[in-house]
């Protein structure tokens, strides 16, 4: 029986990861929800990135039985769909096969609690080693074959070796470390900071304000990372400052584009902006951990509690500045 990597999710990032593996000559299967996605992938088209050229045809299926022959399982659906993906793996997967978390957000049940995706996965899948795969990586560029550097984090050196080997000779260069919680948190938080940076630019507050938000946002990420027991080095690596810099660079990031529209008073784009969905859970996590997250809280107030964006900015600026 041939074991192959299986990717749950046939959207932008699922296709990009698949393309990197396929180009090294590996067979990859995608597990998706709709027949239309199966057909599009077989024709070399990603439905969420219709302009992507040179995408190799991809084998996809609606049948979770493909998980039985998975060598490793990438979970590449939005955070809200991760619990259902974990259930599918628990039912159809083989114990011991690594599960690699690729979504960037915080898990939440009806806004009542907040949990790192790593913890949610460990609870749901106690028989599987868990890894996080993150870093600065726009799907369209990876899909186009351009180079990117990512981080795989797991407490299992054998799993890290497996992931690194899978991407060897691909356009994704994989660095490793052993802090999956910190990496998962950083990926979730950078999306919210990108929304805030977008708001500042959209409001016309200038480049100085944008740089201040990025830097103070990084400080928030570092504080919450410390509180959850994450490694400080994670925040200064590809999955921390690297992904934050990428996502705050401009509207190529869907989160930044969401913030830009919000700041400019325009309708927000209908593309996935995980930060808008995760900010409530992050703010909750900050309260639980007693960590001050002013930028995260401001975006939560605007998106989930009806605060006017101008008032949120005034409230942020009225805070007494502390030591850096
Ligand atoms: N696009 C990118 O550049 C990157 C995205 N990510 C992360 O990967 C995750 C997925 O993002 P994208 O692939 O970009 O999103 P996308 O919007 O391009 O695709 C999402 C895919 O998940 C499927 N899906 C949505 N809800 C589902 C559900 N309830 N059950 C099963 N499948 C469902 C959709 O049909 C679609 O195929 C997000 O957390 C994102 O932050 C991470 C790195 C890069
Ligand atoms: O996480 C990403 C790149 O690393 C993608 O960012 P957006 O979801 O904001 O487009």
Short mmCIF file of C-alpha atoms and ligand atoms in Angstrom, two decimals:
data_model
loop_
_atom_site.label_atom_id
_atom_site.label_comp_id
_atom_site.label_asym_id
_atom_site.label_seq_id
_atom_site.Cartn_x
_atom_site.Cartn_y
_atom_site.Cartn_z
CA UNK A 1 0.00 0.00 0.00
CA UNK A 2 1.48 3.39 -1.02
CA UNK A 3 1.32 6.04 1.68
CA UNK A 4 0.84 9.61 0.44
CA UNK A 5 0.52 13.05 2.02
CA UNK A 6 -3.17 14.03 2.30
CA UNK A 7 -4.28 17.64 2.42
CA UNK A 8 -7.67 18.43 3.94
CA UNK A 9 -8.86 21.58 2.13
CA UNK A 10 -8.61 22.48 -1.55
CA UNK A 11 -8.52 26.28 -1.19
CA UNK A 12 -5.61 28.65 -1.84
CA UNK A 13 -3.20 27.36 0.78
CA UNK A 14 -4.12 23.70 0.35
CA UNK A 15 -3.41 23.97 -3.40
CA UNK A 16 -0.14 25.81 -2.75
CA UNK A 17 1.16 23.16 -0.34
CA UNK A 18 0.04 20.42 -2.73
CA UNK A 19 1.76 22.09 -5.68
CA UNK A 20 5.08 22.29 -3.79
CA UNK A 21 4.95 18.56 -3.00
CA UNK A 22 3.70 17.51 -6.45
CA UNK A 23 6.52 19.40 -8.16
CA UNK A 24 9.03 17.20 -6.30
CA UNK A 25 7.39 14.17 -7.90
CA UNK A 26 5.28 13.08 -4.94
CA UNK A 27 1.71 11.87 -5.24
CA UNK A 28 -0.62 13.95 -3.07
CA UNK A 29 -4.35 13.62 -2.36
CA UNK A 30 -6.67 16.43 -1.39
CA UNK A 31 -9.80 15.78 0.66
CA UNK A 32 -12.44 18.38 -0.20
CA UNK A 33 -16.15 19.06 0.33
CA UNK A 34 -17.56 19.56 -3.17
CA UNK A 35 -17.45 17.75 -6.49
CA UNK A 36 -16.93 21.10 -8.24
CA UNK A 37 -13.64 21.44 -6.33
CA UNK A 38 -12.58 17.90 -7.31
CA UNK A 39 -13.24 18.76 -10.98
CA UNK A 40 -11.47 22.13 -10.83
CA UNK A 41 -8.38 20.64 -9.14
CA UNK A 42 -8.22 17.81 -11.69
CA UNK A 43 -8.16 20.49 -14.38
CA UNK A 44 -5.33 22.35 -12.62
CA UNK A 45 -7.51 25.18 -11.33
CA UNK A 46 -7.75 26.58 -7.82
CA UNK A 47 -11.23 28.06 -7.33
CA UNK A 48 -10.01 30.69 -4.85
CA UNK A 49 -7.07 31.73 -7.07
CA UNK A 50 -8.58 31.70 -10.57
CA UNK A 51 -5.67 33.69 -12.04
CA UNK A 52 -3.04 31.19 -10.89
CA UNK A 53 -1.23 29.80 -13.90
CA UNK A 54 0.96 26.69 -14.03
CA UNK A 55 -0.92 24.81 -11.32
CA UNK A 56 -0.37 21.08 -11.75
CA UNK A 57 -3.52 18.93 -11.96
CA UNK A 58 -4.36 17.59 -8.51
CA UNK A 59 -6.04 14.39 -7.34
CA UNK A 60 -8.88 15.21 -4.96
CA UNK A 61 -11.65 13.22 -3.39
CA UNK A 62 -14.79 13.65 -1.31
CA UNK A 63 -14.15 10.34 0.44
CA UNK A 64 -12.37 10.45 3.83
CA UNK A 65 -11.21 6.86 3.22
CA UNK A 66 -8.16 8.45 1.55
CA UNK A 67 -6.96 9.25 5.10
CA UNK A 68 -6.35 5.54 5.70
CA UNK A 69 -3.28 5.63 3.46
CA UNK A 70 -2.01 9.03 4.56
CA UNK A 71 1.68 9.33 5.41
CA UNK A 72 0.95 12.75 6.95
CA UNK A 73 -2.20 14.88 7.08
CA UNK A 74 -2.18 18.63 6.47
CA UNK A 75 -5.24 20.44 7.85
CA UNK A 76 -5.69 23.46 5.55
CA UNK A 77 -9.25 24.64 6.09
CA UNK A 78 -10.26 27.83 7.92
CA UNK A 79 -9.98 27.64 11.71
CA UNK A 80 -13.76 27.30 12.16
CA UNK A 81 -13.67 24.12 10.06
CA UNK A 82 -10.78 22.55 12.00
CA UNK A 83 -12.93 20.73 14.62
CA UNK A 84 -14.85 18.93 11.85
CA UNK A 85 -11.55 18.04 10.15
CA UNK A 86 -10.23 16.64 13.45
CA UNK A 87 -13.39 14.50 13.81
CA UNK A 88 -12.86 13.15 10.29
CA UNK A 89 -9.23 12.29 11.07
CA UNK A 90 -10.23 10.64 14.37
CA UNK A 91 -12.74 8.46 12.52
CA UNK A 92 -10.81 7.62 9.34
CA UNK A 93 -7.13 8.28 10.06
CA UNK A 94 -4.53 5.80 11.21
CA UNK A 95 -3.11 6.28 14.71
CA UNK A 96 0.43 7.64 14.76
CA UNK A 97 0.17 9.56 11.49
CA UNK A 98 1.28 13.18 11.98
CA UNK A 99 -1.35 15.92 11.72
CA UNK A 100 0.06 19.23 10.50
CA UNK A 101 -1.93 22.34 11.38
CA UNK A 102 -1.79 25.05 8.71
CA UNK A 103 -4.65 27.40 9.66
CA UNK A 104 -3.88 30.65 11.47
CA UNK A 105 -6.33 31.40 14.24
CA UNK A 106 -7.66 30.53 17.68
CA UNK A 107 -10.24 27.84 18.29
CA UNK A 108 -13.43 28.92 20.03
CA UNK A 109 -16.77 27.36 20.95
CA UNK A 110 -19.54 29.94 20.51
CA UNK A 111 -17.23 32.71 21.73
CA UNK A 112 -17.30 31.14 25.20
CA UNK A 113 -13.73 29.92 25.35
CA UNK A 114 -10.46 30.33 23.52
CA UNK A 115 -8.00 27.59 22.79
CA UNK A 116 -4.82 27.32 20.75
CA UNK A 117 -5.35 25.12 17.69
CA UNK A 118 -2.54 22.91 18.95
CA UNK A 119 -4.43 22.22 22.18
CA UNK A 120 -7.71 21.61 20.36
CA UNK A 121 -5.94 19.16 18.04
CA UNK A 122 -4.18 17.34 20.89
CA UNK A 123 -7.52 16.92 22.70
CA UNK A 124 -9.36 15.70 19.63
CA UNK A 125 -6.53 13.54 18.29
CA UNK A 126 -4.62 12.04 21.22
CA UNK A 127 -3.25 9.23 19.01
CA UNK A 128 -1.63 11.56 16.48
CA UNK A 129 1.55 13.65 16.81
CA UNK A 130 0.75 17.30 16.08
CA UNK A 131 2.84 19.85 14.17
CA UNK A 132 2.28 23.46 13.11
CA UNK A 133 3.36 24.71 9.68
CA UNK A 134 3.51 28.49 9.39
CA UNK A 135 5.53 31.48 8.23
CA UNK A 136 5.45 34.18 5.55
CA UNK A 137 3.84 32.45 2.59
CA UNK A 138 1.26 33.94 0.26
CA UNK A 139 -0.41 31.01 -1.48
CA UNK A 140 -0.37 32.53 -4.97
CA UNK A 141 3.42 32.97 -4.88
CA UNK A 142 4.01 29.42 -3.63
CA UNK A 143 1.61 28.15 -6.27
CA UNK A 144 3.61 30.04 -8.91
CA UNK A 145 6.73 28.14 -7.79
CA UNK A 146 8.41 31.14 -6.15
CA UNK A 147 10.63 30.41 -3.12
CA UNK A 148 9.36 30.70 0.46
CA UNK A 149 10.77 29.84 3.89
CA UNK A 150 8.43 28.32 6.47
CA UNK A 151 8.67 26.83 9.94
CA UNK A 152 7.48 23.43 11.05
CA UNK A 153 7.16 23.13 14.82
CA UNK A 154 6.53 19.99 16.80
CA UNK A 155 7.78 18.37 19.99
CA UNK A 156 8.57 15.27 17.90
CA UNK A 157 11.94 15.45 16.09
CA UNK A 158 10.87 12.50 13.92
CA UNK A 159 7.82 14.44 12.67
CA UNK A 160 9.95 17.50 11.91
CA UNK A 161 12.38 15.35 9.96
CA UNK A 162 9.47 13.90 7.99
CA UNK A 163 8.10 17.32 7.06
CA UNK A 164 11.51 18.70 6.15
CA UNK A 165 12.20 15.68 3.96
CA UNK A 166 8.83 15.96 2.22
CA UNK A 167 9.61 19.52 1.08
CA UNK A 168 13.25 18.90 0.21
CA UNK A 169 13.95 20.10 -3.37
CA UNK A 170 10.61 21.99 -3.43
CA UNK A 171 10.16 25.77 -3.51
CA UNK A 172 9.32 25.67 0.23
CA UNK A 173 12.36 25.74 2.48
CA UNK A 174 11.42 24.30 5.87
CA UNK A 175 13.10 25.38 9.10
CA UNK A 176 12.17 23.53 12.28
CA UNK A 177 11.74 24.14 15.96
CA UNK A 178 10.02 22.69 18.96
CA UNK A 179 7.50 25.38 19.95
CA UNK A 180 4.19 24.52 18.23
CA UNK A 181 2.12 26.58 20.70
CA UNK A 182 4.12 29.77 20.15
CA UNK A 183 4.06 29.30 16.38
CA UNK A 184 0.29 28.71 16.38
CA UNK A 185 -0.28 31.81 18.51
CA UNK A 186 1.96 34.05 16.40
CA UNK A 187 0.17 33.06 13.18
CA UNK A 188 -3.21 33.84 14.73
CA UNK A 189 -2.16 37.17 16.20
CA UNK A 190 -0.38 38.57 13.14
CA UNK A 191 -3.67 38.50 11.24
CA UNK A 192 -5.29 40.82 13.78
CA UNK A 193 -2.31 43.19 13.74
CA UNK A 194 -2.51 43.24 9.93
CA UNK A 195 -6.17 44.28 10.16
CA UNK A 196 -5.17 47.07 12.57
CA UNK A 197 -2.33 48.20 10.31
CA UNK A 198 -4.75 48.21 7.37
CA UNK A 199 -7.21 50.31 9.37
CA UNK A 200 -4.48 52.86 10.12
CA UNK A 201 -3.53 53.16 6.45
CA UNK A 202 -7.18 53.21 5.34
CA UNK A 203 -7.89 56.01 7.80
CA UNK A 204 -4.98 57.99 6.35
CA UNK A 205 -3.01 58.02 9.61
CA UNK A 206 0.31 57.71 7.78
CA UNK A 207 3.36 55.46 7.66
CA UNK A 208 4.50 56.39 11.19
CA UNK A 209 1.23 55.12 12.67
CA UNK A 210 1.45 51.94 10.61
CA UNK A 211 5.00 51.26 11.88
CA UNK A 212 3.86 51.95 15.44
CA UNK A 213 1.02 49.43 15.12
CA UNK A 214 3.29 46.77 13.67
CA UNK A 215 5.84 47.23 16.45
CA UNK A 216 3.37 47.51 19.32
CA UNK A 217 1.45 44.60 17.78
CA UNK A 218 4.64 42.55 17.89
CA UNK A 219 4.95 43.48 21.58
CA UNK A 220 1.41 42.16 22.15
CA UNK A 221 2.28 38.90 20.39
CA UNK A 222 5.43 38.56 22.53
CA UNK A 223 3.50 39.22 25.78
CA UNK A 224 0.77 36.67 25.11
CA UNK A 225 3.35 34.19 23.81
CA UNK A 226 5.24 34.52 27.10
CA UNK A 227 1.99 33.97 29.04
CA UNK A 228 1.19 30.74 27.19
CA UNK A 229 4.72 29.44 27.73
CA UNK A 230 5.88 29.95 24.15
CA UNK A 231 9.54 30.42 23.22
CA UNK A 232 10.58 34.08 22.76
CA UNK A 233 12.67 33.11 19.71
CA UNK A 234 9.52 31.99 17.90
CA UNK A 235 8.32 35.59 17.81
CA UNK A 236 11.54 36.80 16.21
CA UNK A 237 11.47 34.05 13.58
CA UNK A 238 9.69 33.43 10.30
CA UNK A 239 6.37 32.58 11.96
CA UNK A 240 6.48 35.74 14.10
CA UNK A 241 8.06 38.89 12.77
CA UNK A 242 8.46 37.31 9.31
CA UNK A 243 4.77 36.68 8.81
CA UNK A 244 3.82 39.95 10.51
CA UNK A 245 6.01 41.92 8.10
CA UNK A 246 4.53 40.10 5.10
CA UNK A 247 0.93 40.56 6.20
CA UNK A 248 1.33 44.23 7.04
CA UNK A 249 3.11 45.08 3.78
CA UNK A 250 -0.03 45.81 1.78
CA UNK A 251 -3.31 44.56 0.33
CA UNK A 252 -1.75 41.32 -0.96
CA UNK A 253 -2.69 40.11 2.54
CA UNK A 254 -6.42 39.48 2.87
CA UNK A 255 -6.30 40.60 6.48
CA UNK A 256 -4.55 43.84 5.59
CA UNK A 257 -7.02 44.36 2.71
CA UNK A 258 -9.89 43.84 5.15
CA UNK A 259 -8.43 46.50 7.48
CA UNK A 260 -7.75 48.91 4.61
CA UNK A 261 -11.40 48.71 3.52
CA UNK A 262 -12.61 49.13 7.09
CA UNK A 263 -10.40 52.19 7.58
CA UNK A 264 -11.48 53.72 4.28
CA UNK A 265 -15.15 53.12 5.07
CA UNK A 266 -15.53 50.73 2.12
CA UNK A 267 -17.28 47.36 2.04
CA UNK A 268 -14.85 44.69 3.25
CA UNK A 269 -13.79 42.12 0.61
CA UNK A 270 -15.56 38.76 0.81
CA UNK A 271 -12.30 36.78 0.88
CA UNK A 272 -11.29 34.89 4.03
CA UNK A 273 -9.77 37.24 6.67
CA UNK A 274 -9.06 34.90 9.59
CA UNK A 275 -8.15 37.78 11.90
CA UNK A 276 -11.72 39.09 11.79
CA UNK A 277 -12.99 35.66 12.89
CA UNK A 278 -10.36 35.03 15.55
CA UNK A 279 -10.06 38.41 17.26
CA UNK A 280 -12.85 37.76 19.78
CA UNK A 281 -11.22 34.54 20.97
CA UNK A 282 -7.81 36.25 21.15
CA UNK A 283 -9.20 39.11 23.22
CA UNK A 284 -10.79 36.50 25.50
CA UNK A 285 -7.50 34.64 25.80
CA UNK A 286 -5.80 37.90 26.74
CA UNK A 287 -8.35 38.50 29.51
CA UNK A 288 -8.00 34.94 30.80
CA UNK A 289 -4.21 35.22 30.85
CA UNK A 290 -4.37 38.81 32.23
CA UNK A 291 -2.26 40.09 29.34
CA UNK A 292 -2.74 43.61 28.03
CA UNK A 293 -3.63 43.47 24.31
CA UNK A 294 -4.71 47.02 23.39
CA UNK A 295 -4.57 46.64 19.60
CA UNK A 296 -6.32 43.27 19.62
CA UNK A 297 -8.96 44.62 22.00
CA UNK A 298 -9.51 47.70 19.83
CA UNK A 299 -10.15 45.56 16.74
CA UNK A 300 -12.46 43.32 18.80
CA UNK A 301 -14.41 46.37 20.00
CA UNK A 302 -14.85 47.61 16.42
CA UNK A 303 -15.73 44.27 14.80
CA UNK A 304 -17.74 42.63 17.57
CA UNK A 305 -19.01 45.34 19.91
CA UNK A 306 -20.09 48.12 17.56
CA UNK A 307 -17.39 50.65 18.48
CA UNK A 308 -16.72 53.32 15.91
CA UNK A 309 -13.21 53.01 14.40
CA UNK A 310 -12.37 56.70 15.06
CA UNK A 311 -13.33 56.28 18.72
CA UNK A 312 -11.22 53.11 18.94
CA UNK A 313 -8.20 55.02 17.58
CA UNK A 314 -8.82 57.91 20.01
CA UNK A 315 -9.02 55.44 22.90
CA UNK A 316 -5.75 53.80 21.82
CA UNK A 317 -3.98 57.16 21.55
CA UNK A 318 -5.37 58.29 24.91
CA UNK A 319 -3.65 55.41 26.70
CA UNK A 320 -0.75 56.50 28.86
CA UNK A 321 2.42 55.34 27.05
CA UNK A 322 4.55 53.04 29.19
CA UNK A 323 8.11 51.81 28.93
CA UNK A 324 8.95 49.91 25.76
N1 LIG B 1 -3.80 31.70 1.52
C1 LIG B 1 -2.63 31.87 2.13
O1 LIG B 1 -1.77 32.57 1.61
C2 LIG B 1 -2.37 31.20 3.44
C3 LIG B 1 -3.40 30.76 4.24
N2 LIG B 1 -3.13 30.20 5.45
C4 LIG B 1 -4.21 29.76 6.33
O2 LIG B 1 -4.80 28.59 5.79
C5 LIG B 1 -6.18 28.52 6.18
C6 LIG B 1 -7.01 28.28 4.94
O3 LIG B 1 -6.85 29.44 4.14
P1 LIG B 1 -6.98 29.47 2.56
O4 LIG B 1 -6.70 28.15 1.95
O5 LIG B 1 -6.21 30.62 2.12
O6 LIG B 1 -8.54 29.79 2.43
P2 LIG B 1 -9.44 29.71 1.13
O7 LIG B 1 -10.61 30.57 1.41
O8 LIG B 1 -8.63 29.99 -0.08
O9 LIG B 1 -9.87 28.17 1.07
C7 LIG B 1 -10.49 27.54 2.15
C8 LIG B 1 -10.89 26.14 1.73
O10 LIG B 1 -11.49 25.52 2.85
C9 LIG B 1 -12.77 25.04 2.46
N3 LIG B 1 -13.69 25.16 3.59
C10 LIG B 1 -14.25 26.27 4.09
N4 LIG B 1 -15.06 25.98 5.10
C11 LIG B 1 -15.01 24.65 5.24
C12 LIG B 1 -15.65 23.74 6.10
N5 LIG B 1 -16.51 24.17 7.03
N6 LIG B 1 -15.35 22.45 5.97
C13 LIG B 1 -14.49 22.03 5.04
N7 LIG B 1 -13.87 22.84 4.18
C14 LIG B 1 -14.13 24.13 4.29
C15 LIG B 1 -13.22 25.92 1.32
O11 LIG B 1 -14.19 25.25 0.52
C16 LIG B 1 -11.91 26.13 0.59
O12 LIG B 1 -11.64 25.05 -0.27
C17 LIG B 1 -6.49 29.84 6.89
O13 LIG B 1 -6.47 29.66 8.28
C18 LIG B 1 -5.35 30.75 6.47
O14 LIG B 1 -5.06 31.74 7.46
C19 LIG B 1 -1.87 30.00 5.88
C20 LIG B 1 -0.82 30.39 5.10
C21 LIG B 1 -0.98 31.04 3.83
O1 LIG B 2 -0.84 33.97 6.24
C1 LIG B 2 -0.64 34.40 5.14
C2 LIG B 2 0.71 34.57 4.58
O2 LIG B 2 1.69 34.04 5.40
C3 LIG B 2 -1.77 34.85 4.31
O3 LIG B 2 -2.21 36.05 4.83
P1 LIG B 2 -3.69 36.55 4.52
O4 LIG B 2 -4.62 35.47 5.00
O5 LIG B 2 -3.81 37.83 5.29
O6 LIG B 2 -3.77 36.76 3.04
#
